[in-house]
PDB file of C-alpha atoms in Angstrom:
ATOM      1  CA  MET A  98     104.097  95.169 -79.610  1.00 49.00           C
ATOM      2  CA  ASN A  99     102.052  93.005 -81.949  1.00 49.00           C
ATOM      3  CA  ILE A 100      98.678  93.932 -83.496  1.00 48.00           C
ATOM      4  CA  GLU A 101      96.603  91.896 -81.017  1.00 49.00           C
ATOM      5  CA  GLU A 102      98.105  93.705 -78.013  1.00 49.00           C
ATOM      6  CA  ASN A 103      97.523  97.068 -79.697  1.00 49.00           C
ATOM      7  CA  ASN A 104      93.814  96.270 -80.305  1.00 48.00           C
ATOM      8  CA  ASN A 105      93.276  95.276 -76.667  1.00 49.00           C
ATOM      9  CA  GLN A 106      94.939  98.468 -75.486  1.00 48.00           C
ATOM     10  CA  THR A 107      92.677 100.617 -77.690  1.00 45.00           C
ATOM     11  CA  VAL A 108      89.532  98.907 -76.397  1.00 47.00           C
ATOM     12  CA  GLU A 109      90.582  99.507 -72.800  1.00 49.00           C
ATOM     13  CA  GLU A 110      91.238 103.198 -73.458  1.00 49.00           C
ATOM     14  CA  ASN A 111      87.748 103.729 -74.956  1.00 49.00           C
ATOM     15  CA  VAL A 112      85.863 102.223 -72.017  1.00 51.00           C
ATOM     16  CA  GLU A 113      84.361 105.040 -69.952  1.00 55.00           C
ATOM     17  CA  GLU A 114      84.310 104.761 -66.206  1.00 61.00           C
ATOM     18  CA  PRO A 115      80.869 105.023 -64.668  1.00 67.00           C
ATOM     19  CA  SER A 116      79.963 108.527 -63.548  1.00 78.00           C
ATOM     20  CA  ILE A 117      79.347 109.282 -59.878  1.00 82.00           C
ATOM     21  CA  ARG A 118      75.812 110.318 -61.004  1.00 82.00           C
ATOM     22  CA  ASP A 119      75.112 106.681 -61.939  1.00 83.00           C
ATOM     23  CA  GLN A 120      75.204 105.835 -58.218  1.00 88.00           C
ATOM     24  CA  ALA A 121      72.368 108.260 -57.401  1.00 89.00           C
ATOM     25  CA  LYS A 122      69.312 106.848 -55.641  1.00 91.00           C
ATOM     26  CA  TRP A 123      65.944 108.374 -54.770  1.00 92.00           C
ATOM     27  CA  TYR A 124      65.445 109.588 -51.195  1.00 93.00           C
ATOM     28  CA  VAL A 125      62.411 111.170 -49.567  1.00 93.00           C
ATOM     29  CA  ILE A 126      62.757 114.306 -47.470  1.00 95.00           C
ATOM     30  CA  HIS A 127      60.139 115.724 -45.164  1.00 95.00           C
ATOM     31  CA  THR A 128      59.386 119.457 -45.301  1.00 96.00           C
ATOM     32  CA  TYR A 129      57.343 121.989 -43.401  1.00 95.00           C
ATOM     33  CA  SER A 130      53.739 122.116 -44.576  1.00 88.00           C
ATOM     34  CA  SER A 131      53.405 124.032 -47.888  1.00 89.00           C
ATOM     35  CA  TYR A 132      57.208 124.432 -48.212  1.00 93.00           C
ATOM     36  CA  GLU A 133      57.665 121.715 -50.869  1.00 92.00           C
ATOM     37  CA  ASN A 134      58.166 124.089 -53.824  1.00 90.00           C
ATOM     38  CA  LYS A 135      60.341 126.477 -51.785  1.00 93.00           C
ATOM     39  CA  VAL A 136      62.555 123.563 -50.730  1.00 95.00           C
ATOM     40  CA  LYS A 137      62.881 122.452 -54.371  1.00 92.00           C
ATOM     41  CA  ILE A 138      63.873 125.946 -55.547  1.00 92.00           C
ATOM     42  CA  ASN A 139      66.286 126.553 -52.639  1.00 94.00           C
ATOM     43  CA  LEU A 140      67.932 123.154 -53.021  1.00 96.00           C
ATOM     44  CA  GLU A 141      68.370 123.597 -56.787  1.00 93.00           C
ATOM     45  CA  LYS A 142      70.032 127.014 -56.204  1.00 94.00           C
ATOM     46  CA  ILE A 143      72.413 125.573 -53.612  1.00 95.00           C
ATOM     47  CA  VAL A 144      73.324 122.668 -55.924  1.00 95.00           C
ATOM     48  CA  GLU A 145      74.069 125.131 -58.738  1.00 94.00           C
ATOM     49  CA  ASN A 146      76.076 127.511 -56.525  1.00 96.00           C
ATOM     50  CA  ARG A 147      78.167 124.704 -55.021  1.00 95.00           C
ATOM     51  CA  GLU A 148      78.451 122.848 -58.350  1.00 94.00           C
ATOM     52  CA  MET A 149      77.039 119.643 -56.837  1.00 94.00           C
ATOM     53  CA  GLN A 150      75.077 118.505 -59.917  1.00 91.00           C
ATOM     54  CA  ASP A 151      76.908 115.158 -59.843  1.00 92.00           C
ATOM     55  CA  TYR A 152      75.804 114.473 -56.260  1.00 94.00           C
ATOM     56  CA  ILE A 153      72.308 115.962 -56.178  1.00 94.00           C
ATOM     57  CA  VAL A 154      70.933 115.035 -59.577  1.00 91.00           C
ATOM     58  CA  GLU A 155      67.220 115.845 -59.400  1.00 90.00           C
ATOM     59  CA  VAL A 156      64.678 117.378 -57.024  1.00 90.00           C
ATOM     60  CA  VAL A 157      60.977 116.596 -57.578  1.00 87.00           C
ATOM     61  CA  VAL A 158      57.724 117.697 -55.988  1.00 86.00           C
ATOM     62  CA  PRO A 159      55.353 115.036 -57.408  1.00 82.00           C
ATOM     63  CA  MET A 160      52.243 116.708 -58.835  1.00 77.00           C
ATOM     64  CA  GLU A 161      49.197 115.429 -60.653  1.00 73.00           C
ATOM     65  CA  GLU A 162      46.733 117.180 -62.892  1.00 69.00           C
ATOM     66  CA  VAL A 163      43.204 117.175 -61.528  1.00 72.00           C
ATOM     67  CA  ILE A 164      40.293 117.851 -63.875  1.00 73.00           C
ATOM     68  CA  GLU A 165      36.991 118.691 -62.233  1.00 74.00           C
ATOM     69  CA  ASN A 166      33.670 119.107 -63.993  1.00 72.00           C
ATOM     70  CA  LYS A 167      31.335 120.895 -61.641  1.00 72.00           C
ATOM     71  CA  GLY A 168      28.205 122.687 -62.666  1.00 74.00           C
ATOM     72  CA  GLY A 169      29.049 122.156 -66.336  1.00 70.00           C
ATOM     73  CA  LYS A 170      32.411 123.933 -66.106  1.00 75.00           C
ATOM     74  CA  ARG A 171      35.779 122.267 -66.567  1.00 71.00           C
ATOM     75  CA  LYS A 172      38.522 123.230 -64.123  1.00 71.00           C
ATOM     76  CA  VAL A 173      42.123 122.013 -64.409  1.00 66.00           C
ATOM     77  CA  SER A 174      44.457 122.315 -61.447  1.00 67.00           C
ATOM     78  CA  PHE A 175      47.517 120.615 -60.011  1.00 71.00           C
ATOM     79  CA  LYS A 176      47.825 119.101 -56.588  1.00 80.00           C
ATOM     80  CA  LYS A 177      50.723 117.580 -54.702  1.00 84.00           C
ATOM     81  CA  ILE A 178      50.654 113.795 -54.641  1.00 84.00           C
ATOM     82  CA  PHE A 179      52.639 113.638 -51.372  1.00 88.00           C
ATOM     83  CA  PRO A 180      52.045 116.862 -49.397  1.00 92.00           C
ATOM     84  CA  GLY A 181      54.935 117.593 -47.036  1.00 94.00           C
ATOM     85  CA  TYR A 182      57.450 115.491 -48.986  1.00 94.00           C
ATOM     86  CA  VAL A 183      60.013 116.087 -51.729  1.00 93.00           C
ATOM     87  CA  LEU A 184      61.891 113.411 -53.677  1.00 93.00           C
ATOM     88  CA  VAL A 185      65.625 113.871 -54.223  1.00 94.00           C
ATOM     89  CA  LYS A 186      67.770 111.754 -56.535  1.00 92.00           C
ATOM     90  CA  MET A 187      71.234 111.956 -55.042  1.00 94.00           C
ATOM     91  CA  VAL A 188      74.489 110.248 -54.223  1.00 94.00           C
ATOM     92  CA  MET A 189      74.628 110.049 -50.443  1.00 94.00           C
ATOM     93  CA  SER A 190      77.783 111.583 -48.999  1.00 93.00           C
ATOM     94  CA  ASP A 191      78.493 113.674 -45.925  1.00 93.00           C
ATOM     95  CA  GLU A 192      78.419 116.864 -47.985  1.00 94.00           C
ATOM     96  CA  SER A 193      75.252 116.058 -49.981  1.00 94.00           C
ATOM     97  CA  TRP A 194      73.479 114.935 -46.795  1.00 94.00           C
ATOM     98  CA  TYR A 195      74.508 118.185 -45.072  1.00 95.00           C
ATOM     99  CA  VAL A 196      73.309 120.346 -47.983  1.00 96.00           C
ATOM    100  CA  VAL A 197      69.893 118.681 -48.159  1.00 96.00           C
ATOM    101  CA  ARG A 198      69.393 118.436 -44.397  1.00 94.00           C
ATOM    102  CA  ASN A 199      70.254 122.118 -43.885  1.00 95.00           C
ATOM    103  CA  THR A 200      68.126 123.513 -46.689  1.00 95.00           C
ATOM    104  CA  ARG A 201      65.544 125.895 -45.288  1.00 95.00           C
ATOM    105  CA  GLY A 202      62.178 124.154 -44.849  1.00 95.00           C
ATOM    106  CA  VAL A 203      63.595 120.603 -44.636  1.00 96.00           C
ATOM    107  CA  THR A 204      62.814 118.782 -41.391  1.00 94.00           C
ATOM    108  CA  GLY A 205      64.755 115.622 -42.252  1.00 93.00           C
ATOM    109  CA  PHE A 206      65.086 112.499 -44.342  1.00 93.00           C
ATOM    110  CA  VAL A 207      62.488 109.761 -44.208  1.00 91.00           C
ATOM    111  CA  GLY A 208      63.916 106.649 -42.575  1.00 88.00           C
ATOM    112  CA  PRO A 209      64.490 105.068 -39.178  1.00 87.00           C
ATOM    113  CA  SER A 210      66.012 107.553 -36.716  1.00 77.00           C
ATOM    114  CA  ALA A 211      66.160 110.076 -39.590  1.00 67.00           C
ATOM    115  CA  LYS A 212      68.774 107.871 -41.268  1.00 79.00           C
ATOM    116  CA  PRO A 213      68.283 108.261 -45.030  1.00 90.00           C
ATOM    117  CA  VAL A 214      67.000 105.090 -46.685  1.00 91.00           C
ATOM    118  CA  PRO A 215      66.800 105.063 -50.492  1.00 91.00           C
ATOM    119  CA  LEU A 216      63.599 104.014 -52.215  1.00 88.00           C
ATOM    120  CA  SER A 217      63.715 100.507 -53.673  1.00 84.00           C
ATOM    121  CA  ASP A 218      63.500 100.032 -57.439  1.00 78.00           C
ATOM    122  CA  ASP A 219      59.983  98.634 -56.990  1.00 77.00           C
ATOM    123  CA  GLU A 220      58.930 101.717 -54.998  1.00 80.00           C
ATOM    124  CA  VAL A 221      60.327 104.044 -57.655  1.00 78.00           C
ATOM    125  CA  LYS A 222      58.486 102.111 -60.404  1.00 71.00           C
ATOM    126  CA  SER A 223      55.200 102.004 -58.512  1.00 71.00           C
ATOM    127  CA  MET A 224      55.141 105.718 -57.684  1.00 72.00           C
ATOM    128  CA  ARG A 225      52.846 107.641 -59.966  1.00 53.00           C
ATOM    129  CA  LEU A 226      54.918 110.719 -60.659  1.00 42.00           C
ATOM    130  CA  GLU A 227      52.717 111.524 -63.642  1.00 37.00           C
ATOM    131  CA  GLY A 228      49.028 110.828 -63.653  1.00 40.00           C
ATOM    132  CA  VAL A 229      45.635 112.271 -64.099  1.00 40.00           C
ATOM    133  CA  GLU A 230      42.889 111.940 -61.573  1.00 48.00           C
ATOM    134  CA  THR A 231      39.480 112.990 -62.774  1.00 46.00           C
ATOM    135  CA  VAL A 232      36.714 114.048 -60.453  1.00 56.00           C
ATOM    136  CA  VAL A 233      33.369 114.249 -62.257  1.00 61.00           C
ATOM    137  CA  ASP A 234      29.791 114.720 -61.342  1.00 69.00           C
ATOM    138  CA  PHE A 235      28.256 113.168 -64.492  1.00 77.00           C
ATOM    139  CA  ASN A 236      25.476 110.670 -63.880  1.00 84.00           C
ATOM    140  CA  VAL A 237      23.475 108.396 -66.161  1.00 90.00           C
ATOM    141  CA  GLY A 238      20.461 110.343 -67.369  1.00 91.00           C
ATOM    142  CA  ASP A 239      22.108 113.804 -67.238  1.00 89.00           C
ATOM    143  CA  ASN A 240      21.432 116.080 -70.186  1.00 90.00           C
ATOM    144  CA  VAL A 241      24.699 117.320 -71.719  1.00 89.00           C
ATOM    145  CA  ARG A 242      25.899 119.557 -74.527  1.00 88.00           C
ATOM    146  CA  VAL A 243      28.956 118.700 -76.631  1.00 87.00           C
ATOM    147  CA  ILE A 244      31.345 121.661 -76.320  1.00 83.00           C
ATOM    148  CA  GLU A 245      34.260 120.368 -78.382  1.00 77.00           C
ATOM    149  CA  GLY A 246      34.842 118.250 -81.471  1.00 77.00           C
ATOM    150  CA  PRO A 247      32.873 117.486 -84.644  1.00 84.00           C
ATOM    151  CA  LEU A 248      29.575 117.172 -82.738  1.00 87.00           C
ATOM    152  CA  GLU A 249      29.941 120.559 -81.039  1.00 87.00           C
ATOM    153  CA  ASN A 250      26.590 122.053 -79.881  1.00 89.00           C
ATOM    154  CA  PHE A 251      24.723 118.724 -80.159  1.00 90.00           C
ATOM    155  CA  VAL A 252      22.665 117.812 -77.092  1.00 91.00           C
ATOM    156  CA  GLY A 253      22.280 114.347 -75.628  1.00 92.00           C
ATOM    157  CA  THR A 254      21.707 112.171 -72.577  1.00 93.00           C
ATOM    158  CA  VAL A 255      24.413 110.332 -70.628  1.00 92.00           C
ATOM    159  CA  GLU A 256      23.952 106.583 -71.102  1.00 94.00           C
ATOM    160  CA  GLU A 257      27.164 105.239 -69.469  1.00 91.00           C
ATOM    161  CA  VAL A 258      30.103 106.679 -67.512  1.00 87.00           C
ATOM    162  CA  HIS A 259      33.500 104.948 -67.941  1.00 79.00           C
ATOM    163  CA  GLY A 260      35.686 106.437 -65.197  1.00 70.00           C
ATOM    164  CA  ASP A 261      38.644 104.167 -65.949  1.00 62.00           C
ATOM    165  CA  LYS A 262      38.803 105.392 -69.575  1.00 64.00           C
ATOM    166  CA  ARG A 263      37.727 108.985 -68.809  1.00 69.00           C
ATOM    167  CA  LYS A 264      34.945 108.612 -71.368  1.00 80.00           C
ATOM    168  CA  ILE A 265      31.182 108.915 -71.409  1.00 88.00           C
ATOM    169  CA  ARG A 266      28.693 107.275 -73.735  1.00 92.00           C
ATOM    170  CA  VAL A 267      26.049 109.798 -74.768  1.00 93.00           C
ATOM    171  CA  LEU A 268      22.864 109.284 -76.791  1.00 94.00           C
ATOM    172  CA  ILE A 269      22.695 112.168 -79.253  1.00 92.00           C
ATOM    173  CA  SER A 270      19.657 112.890 -81.392  1.00 85.00           C
ATOM    174  CA  MET A 271      20.851 112.963 -85.022  1.00 83.00           C
ATOM    175  CA  PHE A 272      18.735 112.650 -88.138  1.00 81.00           C
ATOM    176  CA  GLY A 273      15.623 111.933 -86.096  1.00 83.00           C
ATOM    177  CA  ARG A 274      17.034 109.050 -84.038  1.00 88.00           C
ATOM    178  CA  GLU A 275      19.181 108.459 -80.945  1.00 89.00           C
ATOM    179  CA  THR A 276      22.795 107.666 -81.817  1.00 90.00           C
ATOM    180  CA  PRO A 277      25.285 106.457 -79.165  1.00 92.00           C
ATOM    181  CA  VAL A 278      28.563 108.417 -79.183  1.00 91.00           C
ATOM    182  CA  GLU A 279      31.608 107.970 -76.952  1.00 89.00           C
ATOM    183  CA  LEU A 280      33.084 111.271 -75.779  1.00 86.00           C
ATOM    184  CA  GLU A 281      35.829 112.354 -73.387  1.00 79.00           C
ATOM    185  CA  TYR A 282      34.931 114.154 -70.166  1.00 76.00           C
ATOM    186  CA  GLY A 283      36.356 117.438 -71.437  1.00 73.00           C
ATOM    187  CA  GLN A 284      34.156 117.400 -74.545  1.00 80.00           C
ATOM    188  CA  ILE A 285      30.850 117.838 -72.729  1.00 84.00           C
ATOM    189  CA  GLN A 286      29.143 119.977 -70.133  1.00 83.00           C
ATOM    190  CA  ILE A 287      25.999 119.386 -68.134  1.00 84.00           C
ATOM    191  CA  ILE A 288      22.921 121.354 -69.130  1.00 84.00           C
ATOM    192  CA  LEU A 289      21.293 122.734 -66.007  1.00 73.00           C
TER     193      LEU A 289
END
């Protein structure tokens, strides 16, 4: 064997074959109302017990953080983006289909005639699995107090509300004159 043949042989030996996990696609399963988290937990336990981590890669209940400012108080909570649905990244096989379909709380896969159809790459990209939705009741002209940051305890009047940036422009009285300051929603509270 000459040196060139030996080099080619070494390169071929070092090439890893793609893992079965690389074939996983995202599927949507429908669940009973309010069973999303139970389905996720049950499915993850079954996957672990049956050692199916290569076939059922990830189970997600898409959630988003919701920040509400009502009556001057800030409340942070999480809500399901798609109530009644769970996303599963999996390699479709008879066994993986059976495991998911027969998990307690699952009513079926989303697709025509309950035939599982994977999400397209565009659908996966466009889904907001992480995001923040802010619900506020600030209005131009509201009197507010700064509750956080270097201007803490200063009082001012809302001049502009920028919902897309989650910021508010407030006129604060400093050194005898009104000074515009841009603050985040969580830095202020309404003075009633």
